[in-house]
Every structure is written in structure tokens, then in C-alpha cells.
Coordinates of C-alpha atoms in Angstrom, one line a residue:
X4 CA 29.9 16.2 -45.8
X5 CA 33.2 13.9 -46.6
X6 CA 33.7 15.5 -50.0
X7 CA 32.9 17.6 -53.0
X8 CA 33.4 16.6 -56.8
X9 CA 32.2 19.9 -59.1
X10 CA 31.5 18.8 -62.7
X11 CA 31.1 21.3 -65.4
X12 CA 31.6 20.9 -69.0
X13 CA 33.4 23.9 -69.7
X14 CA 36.6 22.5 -67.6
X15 CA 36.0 18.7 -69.0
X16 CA 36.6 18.0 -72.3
X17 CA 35.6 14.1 -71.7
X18 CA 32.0 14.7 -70.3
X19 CA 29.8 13.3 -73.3
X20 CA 26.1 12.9 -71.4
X21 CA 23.7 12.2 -74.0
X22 CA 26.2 9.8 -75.6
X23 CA 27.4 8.6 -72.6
X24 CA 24.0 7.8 -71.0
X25 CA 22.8 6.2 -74.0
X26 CA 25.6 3.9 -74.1
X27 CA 26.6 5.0 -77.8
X28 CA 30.1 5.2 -76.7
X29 CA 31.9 3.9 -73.8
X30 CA 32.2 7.3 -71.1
X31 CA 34.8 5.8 -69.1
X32 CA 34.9 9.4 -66.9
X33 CA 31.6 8.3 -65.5
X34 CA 32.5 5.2 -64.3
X35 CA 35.3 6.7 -63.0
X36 CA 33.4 9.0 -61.1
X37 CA 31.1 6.2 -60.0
X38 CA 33.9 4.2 -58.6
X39 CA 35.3 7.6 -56.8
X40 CA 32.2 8.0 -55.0
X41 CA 31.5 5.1 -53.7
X42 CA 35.2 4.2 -52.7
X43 CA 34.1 8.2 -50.6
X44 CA 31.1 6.5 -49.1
X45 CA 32.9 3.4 -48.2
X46 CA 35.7 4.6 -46.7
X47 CA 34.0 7.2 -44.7
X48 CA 31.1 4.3 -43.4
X49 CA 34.4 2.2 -42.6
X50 CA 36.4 4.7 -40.6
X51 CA 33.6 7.0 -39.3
X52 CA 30.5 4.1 -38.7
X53 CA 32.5 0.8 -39.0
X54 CA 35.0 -1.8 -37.7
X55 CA 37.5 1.4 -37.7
X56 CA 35.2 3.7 -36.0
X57 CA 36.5 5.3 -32.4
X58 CA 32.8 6.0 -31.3
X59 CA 31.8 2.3 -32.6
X60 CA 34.6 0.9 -29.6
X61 CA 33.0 2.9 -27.1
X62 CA 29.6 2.3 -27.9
X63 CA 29.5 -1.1 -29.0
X64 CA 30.0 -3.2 -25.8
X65 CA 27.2 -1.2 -24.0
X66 CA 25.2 -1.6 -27.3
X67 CA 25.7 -5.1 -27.0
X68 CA 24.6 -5.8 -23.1
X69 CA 21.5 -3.4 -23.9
X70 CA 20.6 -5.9 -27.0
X71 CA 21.3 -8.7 -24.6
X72 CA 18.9 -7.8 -21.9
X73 CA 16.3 -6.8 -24.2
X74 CA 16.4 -10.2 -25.8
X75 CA 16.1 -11.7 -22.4
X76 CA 13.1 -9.8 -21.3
X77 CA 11.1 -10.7 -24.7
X78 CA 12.3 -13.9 -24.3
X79 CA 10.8 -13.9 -20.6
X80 CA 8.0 -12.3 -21.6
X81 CA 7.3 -15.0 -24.2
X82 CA 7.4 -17.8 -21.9
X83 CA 5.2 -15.9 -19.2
X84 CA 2.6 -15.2 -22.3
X85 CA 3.2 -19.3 -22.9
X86 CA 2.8 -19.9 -19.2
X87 CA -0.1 -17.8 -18.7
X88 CA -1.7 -19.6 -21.8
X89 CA -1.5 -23.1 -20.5
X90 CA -2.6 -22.2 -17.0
X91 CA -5.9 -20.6 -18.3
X92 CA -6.6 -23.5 -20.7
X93 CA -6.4 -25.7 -17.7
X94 CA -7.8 -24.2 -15.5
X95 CA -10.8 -23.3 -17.9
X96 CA -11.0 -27.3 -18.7
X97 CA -10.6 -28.5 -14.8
X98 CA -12.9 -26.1 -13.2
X99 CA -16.2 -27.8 -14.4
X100 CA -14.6 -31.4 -13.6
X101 CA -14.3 -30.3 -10.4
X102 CA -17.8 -28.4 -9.7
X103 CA -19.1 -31.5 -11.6
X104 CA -17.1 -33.8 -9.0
X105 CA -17.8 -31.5 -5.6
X106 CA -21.4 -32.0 -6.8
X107 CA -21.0 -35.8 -6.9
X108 CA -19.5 -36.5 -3.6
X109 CA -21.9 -34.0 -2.1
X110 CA -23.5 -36.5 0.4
X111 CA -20.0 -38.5 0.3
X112 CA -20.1 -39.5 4.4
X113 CA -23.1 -40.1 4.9
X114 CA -24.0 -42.7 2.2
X115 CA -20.9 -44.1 2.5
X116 CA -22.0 -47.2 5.4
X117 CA -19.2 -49.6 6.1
X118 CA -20.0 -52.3 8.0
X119 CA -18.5 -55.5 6.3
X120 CA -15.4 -56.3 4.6
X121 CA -17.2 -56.2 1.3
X122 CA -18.3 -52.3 2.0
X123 CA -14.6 -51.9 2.9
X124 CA -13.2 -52.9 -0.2
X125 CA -15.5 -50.6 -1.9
X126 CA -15.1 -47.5 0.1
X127 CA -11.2 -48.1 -0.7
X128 CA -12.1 -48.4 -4.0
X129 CA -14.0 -45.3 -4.1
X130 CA -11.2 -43.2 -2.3
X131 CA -8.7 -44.4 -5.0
X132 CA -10.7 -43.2 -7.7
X133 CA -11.2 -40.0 -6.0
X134 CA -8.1 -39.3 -5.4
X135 CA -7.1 -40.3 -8.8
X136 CA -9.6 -38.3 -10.6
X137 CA -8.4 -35.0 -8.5
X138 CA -4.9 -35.6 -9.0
X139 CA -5.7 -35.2 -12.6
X140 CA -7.5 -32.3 -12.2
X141 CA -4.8 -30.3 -10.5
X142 CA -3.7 -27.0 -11.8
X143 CA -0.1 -26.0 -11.0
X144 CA 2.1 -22.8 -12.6
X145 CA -0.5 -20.0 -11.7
X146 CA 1.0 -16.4 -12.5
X147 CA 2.0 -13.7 -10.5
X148 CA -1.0 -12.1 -11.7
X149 CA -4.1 -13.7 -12.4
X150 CA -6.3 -11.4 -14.4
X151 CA -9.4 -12.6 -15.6
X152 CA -9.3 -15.6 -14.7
X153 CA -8.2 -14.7 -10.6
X154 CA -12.3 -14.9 -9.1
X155 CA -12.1 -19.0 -11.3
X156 CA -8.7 -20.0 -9.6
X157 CA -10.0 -18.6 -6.1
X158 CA -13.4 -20.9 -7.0
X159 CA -11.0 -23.7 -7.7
X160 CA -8.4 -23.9 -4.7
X161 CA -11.4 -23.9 -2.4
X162 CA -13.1 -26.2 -4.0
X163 CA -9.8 -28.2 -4.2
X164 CA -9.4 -27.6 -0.6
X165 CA -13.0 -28.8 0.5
X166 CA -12.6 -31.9 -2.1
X167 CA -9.4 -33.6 -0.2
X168 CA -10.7 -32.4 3.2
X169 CA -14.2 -34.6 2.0
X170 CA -11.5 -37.5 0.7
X171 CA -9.7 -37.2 4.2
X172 CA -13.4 -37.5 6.3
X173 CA -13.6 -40.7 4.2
X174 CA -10.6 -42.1 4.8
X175 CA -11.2 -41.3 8.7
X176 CA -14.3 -43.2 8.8
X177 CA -12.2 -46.2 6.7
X178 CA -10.1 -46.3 9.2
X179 CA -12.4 -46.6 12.3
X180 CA -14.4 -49.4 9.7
X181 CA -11.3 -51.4 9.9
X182 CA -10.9 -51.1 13.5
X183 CA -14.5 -52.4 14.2
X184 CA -14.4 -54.8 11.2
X185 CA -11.0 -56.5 11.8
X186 CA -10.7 -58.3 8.3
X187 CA -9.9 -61.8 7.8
X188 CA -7.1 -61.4 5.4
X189 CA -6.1 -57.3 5.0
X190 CA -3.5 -58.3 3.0
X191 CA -5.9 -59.0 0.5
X192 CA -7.1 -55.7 0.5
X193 CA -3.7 -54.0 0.5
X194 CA -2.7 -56.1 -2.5
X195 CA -6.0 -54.8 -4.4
X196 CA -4.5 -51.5 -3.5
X197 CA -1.3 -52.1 -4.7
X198 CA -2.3 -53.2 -8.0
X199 CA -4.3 -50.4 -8.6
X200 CA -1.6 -47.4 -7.5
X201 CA 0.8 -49.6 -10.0
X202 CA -1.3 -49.7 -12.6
X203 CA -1.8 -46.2 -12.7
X204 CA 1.3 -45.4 -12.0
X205 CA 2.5 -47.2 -15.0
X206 CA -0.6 -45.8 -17.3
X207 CA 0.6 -42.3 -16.4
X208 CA 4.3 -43.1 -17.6
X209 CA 3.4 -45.1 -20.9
X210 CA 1.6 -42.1 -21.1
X211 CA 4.2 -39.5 -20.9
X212 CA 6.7 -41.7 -22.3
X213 CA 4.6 -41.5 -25.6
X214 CA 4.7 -38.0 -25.4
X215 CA 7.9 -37.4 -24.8
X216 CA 8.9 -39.4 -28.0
X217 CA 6.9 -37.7 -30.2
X218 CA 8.5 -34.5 -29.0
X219 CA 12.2 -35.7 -29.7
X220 CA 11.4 -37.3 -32.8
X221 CA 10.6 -33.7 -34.6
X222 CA 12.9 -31.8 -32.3
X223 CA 15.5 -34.1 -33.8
X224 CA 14.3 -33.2 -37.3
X225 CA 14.4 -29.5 -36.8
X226 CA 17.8 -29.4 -34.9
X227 CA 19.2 -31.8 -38.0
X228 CA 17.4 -29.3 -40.4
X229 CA 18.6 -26.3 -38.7
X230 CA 22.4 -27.5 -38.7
X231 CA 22.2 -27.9 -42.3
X232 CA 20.6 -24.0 -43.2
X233 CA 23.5 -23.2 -40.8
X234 CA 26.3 -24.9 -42.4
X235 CA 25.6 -23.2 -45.7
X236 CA 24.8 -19.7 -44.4
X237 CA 28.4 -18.6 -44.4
X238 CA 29.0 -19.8 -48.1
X239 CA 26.0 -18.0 -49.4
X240 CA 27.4 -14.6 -47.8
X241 CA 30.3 -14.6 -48.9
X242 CA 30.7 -16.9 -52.2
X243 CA 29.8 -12.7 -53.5
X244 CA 32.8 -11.6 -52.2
X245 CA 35.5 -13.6 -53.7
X246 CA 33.7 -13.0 -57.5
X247 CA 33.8 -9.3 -56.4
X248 CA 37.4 -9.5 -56.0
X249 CA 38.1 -11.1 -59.2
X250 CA 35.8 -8.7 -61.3
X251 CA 38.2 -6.1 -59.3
X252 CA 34.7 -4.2 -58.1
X253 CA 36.3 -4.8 -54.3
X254 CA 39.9 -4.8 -53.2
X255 CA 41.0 -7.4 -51.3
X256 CA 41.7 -5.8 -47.7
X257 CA 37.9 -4.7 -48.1
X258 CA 36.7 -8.4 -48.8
X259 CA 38.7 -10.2 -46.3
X260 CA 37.7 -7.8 -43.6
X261 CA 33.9 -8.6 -44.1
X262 CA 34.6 -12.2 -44.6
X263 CA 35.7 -11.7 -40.4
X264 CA 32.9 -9.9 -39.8
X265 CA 30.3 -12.5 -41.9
X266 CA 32.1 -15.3 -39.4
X267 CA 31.9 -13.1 -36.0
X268 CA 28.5 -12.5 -36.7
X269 CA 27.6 -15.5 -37.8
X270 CA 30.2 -17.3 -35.2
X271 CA 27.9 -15.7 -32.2
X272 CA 24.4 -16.9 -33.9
X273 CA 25.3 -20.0 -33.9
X274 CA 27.1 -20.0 -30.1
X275 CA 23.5 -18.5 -29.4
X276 CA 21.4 -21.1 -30.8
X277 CA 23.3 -24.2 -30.4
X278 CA 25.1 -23.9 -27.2
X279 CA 22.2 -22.6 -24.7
X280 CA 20.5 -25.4 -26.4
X281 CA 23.0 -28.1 -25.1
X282 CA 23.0 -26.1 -22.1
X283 CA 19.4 -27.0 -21.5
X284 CA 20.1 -30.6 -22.4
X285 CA 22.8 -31.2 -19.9
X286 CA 20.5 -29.2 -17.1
X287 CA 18.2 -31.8 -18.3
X288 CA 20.3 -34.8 -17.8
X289 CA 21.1 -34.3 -14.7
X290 CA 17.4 -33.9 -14.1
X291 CA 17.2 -30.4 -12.8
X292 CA 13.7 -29.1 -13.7
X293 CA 14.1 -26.2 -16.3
X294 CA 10.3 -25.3 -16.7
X295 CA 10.3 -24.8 -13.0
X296 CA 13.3 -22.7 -12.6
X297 CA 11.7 -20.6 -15.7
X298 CA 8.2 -20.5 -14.3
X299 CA 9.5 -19.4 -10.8
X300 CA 12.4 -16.8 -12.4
X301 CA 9.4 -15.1 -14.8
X302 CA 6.9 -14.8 -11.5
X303 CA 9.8 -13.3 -9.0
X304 CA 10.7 -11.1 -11.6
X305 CA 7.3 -9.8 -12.0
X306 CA 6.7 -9.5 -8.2
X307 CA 10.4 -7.7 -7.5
X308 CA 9.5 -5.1 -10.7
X309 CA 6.5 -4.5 -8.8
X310 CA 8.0 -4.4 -5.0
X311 CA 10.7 -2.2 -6.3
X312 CA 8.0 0.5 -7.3
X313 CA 6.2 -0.3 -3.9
X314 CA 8.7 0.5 -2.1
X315 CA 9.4 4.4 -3.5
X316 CA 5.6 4.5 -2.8
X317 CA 5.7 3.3 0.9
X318 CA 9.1 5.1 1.5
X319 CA 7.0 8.7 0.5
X320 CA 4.6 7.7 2.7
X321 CA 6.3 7.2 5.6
X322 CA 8.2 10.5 4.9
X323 CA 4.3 11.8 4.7
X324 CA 3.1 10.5 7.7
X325 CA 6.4 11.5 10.0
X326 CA 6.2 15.0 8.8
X327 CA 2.1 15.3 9.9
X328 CA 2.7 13.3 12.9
X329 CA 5.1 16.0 14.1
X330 CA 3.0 18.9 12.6
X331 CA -0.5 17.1 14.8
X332 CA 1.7 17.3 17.8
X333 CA 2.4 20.7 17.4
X334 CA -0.8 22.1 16.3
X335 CA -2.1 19.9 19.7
X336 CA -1.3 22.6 22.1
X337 CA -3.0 24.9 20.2
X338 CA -5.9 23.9 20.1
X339 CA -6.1 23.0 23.6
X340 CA -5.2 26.9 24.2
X341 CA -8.0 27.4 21.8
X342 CA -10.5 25.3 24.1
X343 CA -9.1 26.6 27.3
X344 CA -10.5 30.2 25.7
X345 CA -14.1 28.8 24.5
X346 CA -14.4 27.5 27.9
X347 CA -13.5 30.5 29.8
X348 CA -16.1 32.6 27.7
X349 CA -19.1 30.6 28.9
X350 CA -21.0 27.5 28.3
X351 CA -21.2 28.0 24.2
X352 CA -23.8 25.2 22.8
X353 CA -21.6 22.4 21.1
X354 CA -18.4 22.9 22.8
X355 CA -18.3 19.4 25.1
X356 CA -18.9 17.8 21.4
X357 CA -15.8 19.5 20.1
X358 CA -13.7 18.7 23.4
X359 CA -14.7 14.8 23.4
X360 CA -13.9 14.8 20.1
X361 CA -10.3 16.5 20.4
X362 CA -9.1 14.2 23.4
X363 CA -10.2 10.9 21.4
X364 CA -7.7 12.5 18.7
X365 CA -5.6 13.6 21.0
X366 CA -5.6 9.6 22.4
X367 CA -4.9 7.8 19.6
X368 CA -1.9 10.1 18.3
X369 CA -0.7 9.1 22.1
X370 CA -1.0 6.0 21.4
X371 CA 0.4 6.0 18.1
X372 CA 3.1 7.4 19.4
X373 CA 5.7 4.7 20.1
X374 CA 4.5 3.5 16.6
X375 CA 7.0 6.2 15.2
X376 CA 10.5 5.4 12.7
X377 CA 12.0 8.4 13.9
X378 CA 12.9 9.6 17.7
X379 CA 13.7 7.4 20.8
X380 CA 14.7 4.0 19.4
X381 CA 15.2 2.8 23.8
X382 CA 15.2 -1.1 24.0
X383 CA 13.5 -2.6 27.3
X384 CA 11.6 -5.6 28.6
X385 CA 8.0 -5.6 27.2
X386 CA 5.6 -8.5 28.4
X387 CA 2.6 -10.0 27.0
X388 CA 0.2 -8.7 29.4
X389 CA 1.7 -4.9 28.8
X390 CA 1.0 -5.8 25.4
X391 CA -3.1 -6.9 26.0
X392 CA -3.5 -4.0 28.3
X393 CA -2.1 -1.4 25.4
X394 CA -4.3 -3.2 22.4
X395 CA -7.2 -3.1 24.4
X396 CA -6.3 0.4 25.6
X397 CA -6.0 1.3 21.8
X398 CA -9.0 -0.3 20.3
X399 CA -11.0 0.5 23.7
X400 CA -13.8 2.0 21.2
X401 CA -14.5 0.4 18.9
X402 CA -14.2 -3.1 20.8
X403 CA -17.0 -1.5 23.0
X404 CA -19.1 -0.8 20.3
X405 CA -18.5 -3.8 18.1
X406 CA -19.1 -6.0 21.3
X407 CA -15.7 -8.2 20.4
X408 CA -13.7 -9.6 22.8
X409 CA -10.1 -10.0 22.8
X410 CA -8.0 -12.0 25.7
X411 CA -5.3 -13.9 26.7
X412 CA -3.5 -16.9 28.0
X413 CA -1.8 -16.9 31.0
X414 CA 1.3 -18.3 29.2
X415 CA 1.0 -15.2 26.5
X416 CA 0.8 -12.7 29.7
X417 CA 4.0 -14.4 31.1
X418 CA 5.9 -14.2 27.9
X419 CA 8.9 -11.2 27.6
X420 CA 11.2 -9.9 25.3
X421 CA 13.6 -7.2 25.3
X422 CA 13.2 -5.0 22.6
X423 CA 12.2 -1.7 21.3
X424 CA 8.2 -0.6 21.8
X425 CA 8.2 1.0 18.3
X426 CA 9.2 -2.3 16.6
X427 CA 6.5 -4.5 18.7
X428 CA 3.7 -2.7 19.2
X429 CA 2.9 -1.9 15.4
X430 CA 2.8 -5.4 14.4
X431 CA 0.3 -6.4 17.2
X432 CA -2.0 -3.1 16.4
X433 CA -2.3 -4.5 13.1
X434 CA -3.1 -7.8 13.3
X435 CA -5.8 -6.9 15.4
X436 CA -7.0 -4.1 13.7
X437 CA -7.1 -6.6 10.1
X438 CA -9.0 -9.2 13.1
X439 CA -11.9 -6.1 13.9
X440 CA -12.2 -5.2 10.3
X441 CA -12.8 -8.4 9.0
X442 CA -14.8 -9.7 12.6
X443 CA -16.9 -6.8 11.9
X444 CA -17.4 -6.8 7.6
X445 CA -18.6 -10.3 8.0
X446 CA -20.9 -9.6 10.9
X447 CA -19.1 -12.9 12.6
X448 CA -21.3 -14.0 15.7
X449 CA -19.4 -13.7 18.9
X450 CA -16.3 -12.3 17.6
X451 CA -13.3 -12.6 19.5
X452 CA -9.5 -12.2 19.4
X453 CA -7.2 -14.4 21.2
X454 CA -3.6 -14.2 21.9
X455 CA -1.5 -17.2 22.7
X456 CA 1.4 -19.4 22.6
X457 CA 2.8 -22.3 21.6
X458 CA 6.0 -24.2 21.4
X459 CA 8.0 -21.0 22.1
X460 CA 6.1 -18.9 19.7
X461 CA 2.9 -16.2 19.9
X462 CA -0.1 -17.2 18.0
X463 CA -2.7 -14.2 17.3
X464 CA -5.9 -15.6 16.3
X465 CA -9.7 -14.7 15.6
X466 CA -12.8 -16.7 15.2
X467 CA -13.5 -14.5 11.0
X468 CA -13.6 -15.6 8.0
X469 CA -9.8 -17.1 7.8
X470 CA -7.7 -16.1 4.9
X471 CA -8.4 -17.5 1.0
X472 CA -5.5 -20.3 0.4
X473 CA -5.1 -18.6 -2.8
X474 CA -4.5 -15.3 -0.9
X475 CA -2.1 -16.9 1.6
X476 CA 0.8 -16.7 -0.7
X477 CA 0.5 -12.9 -1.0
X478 CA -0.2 -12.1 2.2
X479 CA 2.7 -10.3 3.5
X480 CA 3.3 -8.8 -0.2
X481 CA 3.3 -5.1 -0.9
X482 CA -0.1 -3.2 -1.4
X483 CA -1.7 -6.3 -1.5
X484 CA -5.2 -6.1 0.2
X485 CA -8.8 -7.9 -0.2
X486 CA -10.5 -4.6 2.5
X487 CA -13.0 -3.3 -0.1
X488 CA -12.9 0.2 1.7
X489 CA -9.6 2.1 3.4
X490 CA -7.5 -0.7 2.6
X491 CA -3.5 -0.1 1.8
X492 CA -2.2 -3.1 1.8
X493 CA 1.0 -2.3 3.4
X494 CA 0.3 -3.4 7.4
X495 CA 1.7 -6.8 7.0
X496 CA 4.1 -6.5 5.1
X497 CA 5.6 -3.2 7.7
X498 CA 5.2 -5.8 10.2
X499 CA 7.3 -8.6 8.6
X500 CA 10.2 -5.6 7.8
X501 CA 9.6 -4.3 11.2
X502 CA 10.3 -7.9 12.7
X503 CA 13.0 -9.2 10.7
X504 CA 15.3 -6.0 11.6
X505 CA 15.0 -7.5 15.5
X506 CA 15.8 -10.6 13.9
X507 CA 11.9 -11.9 14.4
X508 CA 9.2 -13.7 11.9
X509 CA 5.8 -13.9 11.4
X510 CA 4.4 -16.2 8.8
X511 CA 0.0 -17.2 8.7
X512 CA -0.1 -20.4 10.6
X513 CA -1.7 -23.5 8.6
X514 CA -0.9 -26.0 10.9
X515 CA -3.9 -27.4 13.1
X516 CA -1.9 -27.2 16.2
X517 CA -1.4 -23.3 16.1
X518 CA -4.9 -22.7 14.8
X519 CA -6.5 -22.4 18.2
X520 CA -9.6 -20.4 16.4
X521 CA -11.1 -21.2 13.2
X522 CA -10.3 -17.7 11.4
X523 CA -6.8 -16.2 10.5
X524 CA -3.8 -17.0 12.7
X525 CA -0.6 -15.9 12.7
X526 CA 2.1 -17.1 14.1
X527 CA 5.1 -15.0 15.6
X528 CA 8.3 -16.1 16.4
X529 CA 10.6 -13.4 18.5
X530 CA 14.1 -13.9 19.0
X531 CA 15.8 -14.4 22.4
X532 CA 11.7 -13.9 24.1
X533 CA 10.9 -15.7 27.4
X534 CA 8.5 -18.1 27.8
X535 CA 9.0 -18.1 31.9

């Protein structure tokens, strides 16, 4: 409460109400009183809430950033909705083109017979327009997350991906044809060729270039349109003021202090809207893409939101795992003190069973051992073939049962690097152990696992399924798994930390020449290792 004002007629002789309300006579108390109040409830909103306000300098700066950033996240969020939007329509309008055209060129090779220079020219033909018609039907900007539309994009890439692989078989056998057929004048040909790349080229520009016109034309208009509301705003707000002052209603301190605040406000709109607009036009001109910059800003926002809750997840289970490792250890001996007992009371039915059991436990937390964060961190010289005799050591079982066989080259035995077990070992053990799950879900005939080198790094391959290109991206990303049982989705993604604290990589290998098996390779690169 700023203030009290206690009316009674007894004490004031000038208080006429019915009169006064009716407007019989002219109660110039009550206006008075009207003015009194709300020169109270101005002055109190002006030192207590506004521009003089102590709490309103403290708090209006972090107001202001918190405003700021909340603007910038809708406006992110906006152009990730827009993003999202145009990605679906496109895909959703390219997908059947492309099952339509996969379903065209299905017997592409082998009716494709070249044998004179006339069937030349036309299987050049025919590659142009194939690879015309898929350039058209590519589909760039996909999200950081899919949705509905994720099992249609998957469809698409390896459709894609089987479509150019077709266009490249062609182009093989073109260039054999030429070889055999030696044409009389391949300049001919190559001038056909040119004309037709040119002439798409410049279809594709008129194209744009028509677009792109339209676009400026009725940005122009709306710019010129919003310059002119602009230009008027400040008179409309404040024309009020100056015939306030000269019907006396406002003094003129009051008036002049929220003409300031009318421009500030109005001062920073227009800063807001006009100048990140020239911003964007200068970015422009000097042709640095903005949509890109967006697109990839909005998705590696999305994916570090995400990582950064990941990573409180992973860090608790690390914590988890450390504390039972060291409570398994312990509860290890006693156990085997309980066994030692059963034994010595005679030969009780089921007791082997439990002891079998118990060592193959006891086994793998040996091996899982140097596998630890915490305890001895002891760098020394580890070679490829210790490696291949401790995963096969580890996966003994299972490889057994499973029938899969992993090996070696001699140059991946010779190999050495000095550096700590507990940062090495991990990343192998789970790159195999991703190579048995998915040798074994897919029931892959003959499975094997191979581990190699080449030029100076270590390639660990298997003859599976190989990984989605739409997956390949996301691979070493967070919780991101396609195991439909007992999946975490953590393994890779410990093993590119793991390495790149020694200073190490790992990245999937899509180049032919460290592909040495048709599944999933990966390809290692260890800092300061020996190749002999």
C-alpha cells in the first residue's frame, strides 16, 4: 500500500455525490481526488516498477539476455520445423521416382550391348539421362532426427546407393566398349556430351534465376512496405503525448521521459529487424551459404542437447559398473570358500554345474579386468598378436559355439604400440563383439573376423551385413544402436573417447582399399604405433 485518502462527509463540506455524479454541478473535489490518485499510482509504478526502479537495474540486463535466448531458440525451432517440412515433402515426392526408376534400370547391364559406335552413343546417352534424372531426385538437409519418416529415408539412401553403383557398372562396361570399339571420330561423341551437360546446366540456372527473381521482387515490396509502417510508428505513439501536455493531463518531465522510452524501444526493434537483415544480405554477397550454416547450427544443436544428457547417463553408469566390479571381486573369494565347503562334504548332485559355471564368471571378470577406468593406469608395449591371442581368449565360447573365425595378418601380428592395456583392449573387445552379434543375428554363412593393416593403420573387418549409409553418420554417437535386444549404444562411442585421450582415431572405413571384407570395417589409426 503507497497511500491512504479517508473521505467522509462529516469532515468535507465540498463532497456533493448525487449532484456531483450526475454532473448537475461541477464537483471539482472529485476531480481533484482523481488527479491525486493517479499522480499516487504513477509515481509509485515510476520509482518502484519503472525507469527509476533499483530492482528494475538489477534485473533488467539478465531479463534482457533471458528474452534474447528464448527468441533465439523459437526462432531455431522454427526454421528446424521449416527444415523438417521441406525434407519430408521431398522426400515423400522423390521416393516413388526413385523405386519407379530402380525398377526401370532393373536389367540395366545386361540389355545394355555395345558393340558399334552407334550403341555407344546411345549407352552415353542413356547414362546422361540417368544421371540427370537422379541428380534431380536427391534429397539433402535430413534432420537430426528422422521420425516417421526415418524407415523411407533408410529405403531411399540405399536405393540411392545401389542406383549410382548400377550407373557406375554402366559406365565400366562404356569404357571397355570404347576400348574394343576405337571410334572414328570420339570427338564427335564428346561434343554430343558437351552440348548436353551445357544445356542442362543452363536449363537449371534460367531456372533458378527465375526463381530467384520472383522472390526479390515481393521481398522488395514487403521490406519498402515495412519501412514505411516503421517510419510512422513513432509519430502515432507519441503524437498523444504532446496533446496531453497541452491539455495539462501530463507534466512535461513525465512526457519527455516516455517519448525516450517510445524511441529506445522502438530504436532496438528496428536495429532488430533491419540490421540482422542486412547482415544476411552482406553474408550473402560474399556468397557464404546461410541456409547451410542454419541447417547445420539447428542439427548440432539438437545432437549436443542430447549428448549433454548422455553423458550424465553414461558418467552414472560407469560409477555403477566400477562400484559392482569391485564388489564381484570381493564377493569372488567367497564363494570359492563356499565351494571349497560343498566339495569337502561329498559329491552333492549339481555341484560341477555350479563350479563350471562360477569359473566362466570368474573368467570373464579376469578378463574384463584391464578394461577398468580406475586402478593401475601402467603404459607398456602391446603387439598385435597379444591382441588376437586376448580376443580370442575372451570370446573363446561363443566363437566355438557360433563356429566364427577370427584371424590375422602377419603384418597386424607384427604391429606395436606403447600404451596403456585398459585404453586398447576395450576398443578391440567391442568391435568384435558388435562383429559376433551382428555375424550371428543375420545367420551370415561362414562368418569371420579379420584384423589387418594398411598404410600405417589397423583395419578390423567382418564378412556381416555392413553398416546402413544412413546409419554411418551416427555411428560413434551416444546411445545410438540398431541391436534389437541388449543393445546400449554406448561401445563405440567409449572407444572413440577412449582413443582420442592417447591421441588415437577410429572412424568406419568406406574406402574400397580398407574394405578387405564386404561387411563393417573400421579403421584405426594409433599414434606413434610400429608397423616393423
Amino acid at each position: 500500500m503507497f497511500g491512504r485518502i479517508a473521505i467522509s462527509r462529516e469532515l468535507n463540506s465540498n463532497l456533493r455525490d448525487k449532484a456531483g455524479r450526475e454532473g448537475f454541478i461541477d464537483n471539482r473535489a472529485t476531480k481533484v481526488l482523481r488527479e491525486v490518485v493517479k499522480n499516487i499510482l504513477k509515481r509509485a509504478a515510476y520509482e518502484f516498477f519503472g525507469s527509476n526502479a533499483v530492482l528494475r537495474k538489477e534485473l533488467l540486463p539478465d531479463i534482457k539476455a533471458q528474452n534474447e535466448k528464448e527468441k533465439a531458440e523459437n526462432e531455431r525451432k522454427k526454421l528446424a520445423k521449416t527444415n523438417a517440412q521441406k525434407f519430408r515433402s521431398r522426400l515423400k515426392m522423390n521416393l516413388p521416382l526413385l523405386v519407379s526408376m530402380i525398377s526401370e534400370t532393373q536389367n540395366l547391364l545386361a540389355n545394355a550391348h555395345i558393340k558399334c559406335e552407334q550403341d555407344l552413343d546411345d549407352t552415353q546417352t542413356l547414362i546422361s539421362e540417368l544421371n540427370m534424372r537422379l541428380a534431380d531426385l536427391r534429397v539433402v538437409g535430413a534432420p537430426a532426427k528422422l521420425g516417421a519418416v526415418e524407415e523411407d529415408y533408410r529405403s531411399f539412401r540405399a536405393m540411392y546407393a545401389e542406383m549410382l553403383e548400377r550407373i557406375r557398372a554402366l559406365e565400366g562396361k562404356r569404357a571397355i566398349a570404347i576400348q574394343n570399339i576405337n571410334p572414328a571420330k570420339p570427338e564427335d561423341i564428346a561434343r554430343k556430351q558437351l552440348n548436353s551437360h551445357a544445356s542442362r546446366l543452363q536449363a537449371r540456372l534460367k531456372s533458378w534465376r527465375k526463381s530467384i527473381d520472383n522472390i526479390q521482387e515481393t521481398e522488395r515490396e514487403r521490406v519498402s512496405a515495412l519501412f514505411d509502417e516503421r517510419n510512422k510508428a513513432f509519430h502515432l505513439e507519441t503524437m498523444p503525448l504532446v496533446d496531453q501536455v497541452r491539455l495539462g493531463i501530463l507534466g512535461l518531465d513525465q512526457v519527455l521521459e516516455e517519448m525516450k522510452n517510445i524511441y529506445t524501444k522502438l530504436d532496438a526493434e528496428n536495429e532488430d529487424t533491419f540490421q540482422s537483415y542486412l547482415n544476411s544480405l552482406e553474408l550473402m554477397s560474399e556468397n557464404i551459404n546461410i541456409e547451410l550454416i542454419a541447417r547445420q547450427g539447428t542439427a548440432d544443436n539438437i545432437i549436443l542437447r542430447d549428448d549433454l544428457n548422455r553423458l550424465n547417463q553414461v558418467a552414472q553408469l560407469g560409477i555403477t559398473v566400477e562400484i559392482l566390479g569391485h564388489e564381484l571381486t570381493n564377493n569372488e573369494r567367497m564363494v570359492r570358500e563356499g565351494l571349497r565347503q560343498i566339495r569337502s562334504a561329498g559329491a552333492i548332485p549339481g555341484t560341477n554345474l555350479i563350479i563350471e559355471g562360477f569359473e566362466a564368471i570368474s573368467q570373464q571378470l579376469e578378463f574384463l579386468s584391464p578394461l577398468k577406468v580406475s586402478g593401475n593406469k601402467t603404459r607398456r608395449e602391446i603387439n598385435g598378436r597379444e591382441i588376437e591371442n586376448y580376443i580370442i581368449s575372451f570370446f573363446e565360447t561363443v566363437l566355438r559355439n557360433r563356429k566364427i573365425k577370427i584371424h590375422a595378418s602377419d603384418e597386424f601380428r607384427m604391429f606395436s604400440i606403447y600404451e596403456q592395456p585398459s585404453r586398447l583392449y576395450p576398443v578391440f573387445v567391442n568391435l568384435v563383439n558388435n562383429s559376433v552379434y551382428w555375424l550371428v543375428t543375420t545367420q551370415t554363412l561362414d562368418p569371420e573376423i579379420y584384423l589387418s593393416t594398411k598404410d600405417r593403420k589397423i583395419i578390423v573387418s567382418d564378412n556381416g551385413p555392413g553398416i546402413n549409409p544412413v546409419d554411418q553418420d551416427n555411428l560413434f554417437k551416444m546411445f545410438f544402436t540398431r541391436k534389437s535386444s541388449g543393445g546400449r549404444g554406448i561401445g563405440l562411442y567409449l572407444c572413440r573417447v577412449n582413443l582420442m585421450v592417447g591421441g588415437h582415431s577410429i572412424e568406419y572405413a568406406t574406402e574400397r582399399k580398407f574394405r578387405p571384407l564386404d561387411g563393417a570395417n573400421f579403421m584405426i589409426e594409433f599414434k606413434g604405433a610400429n608397423f616393423g
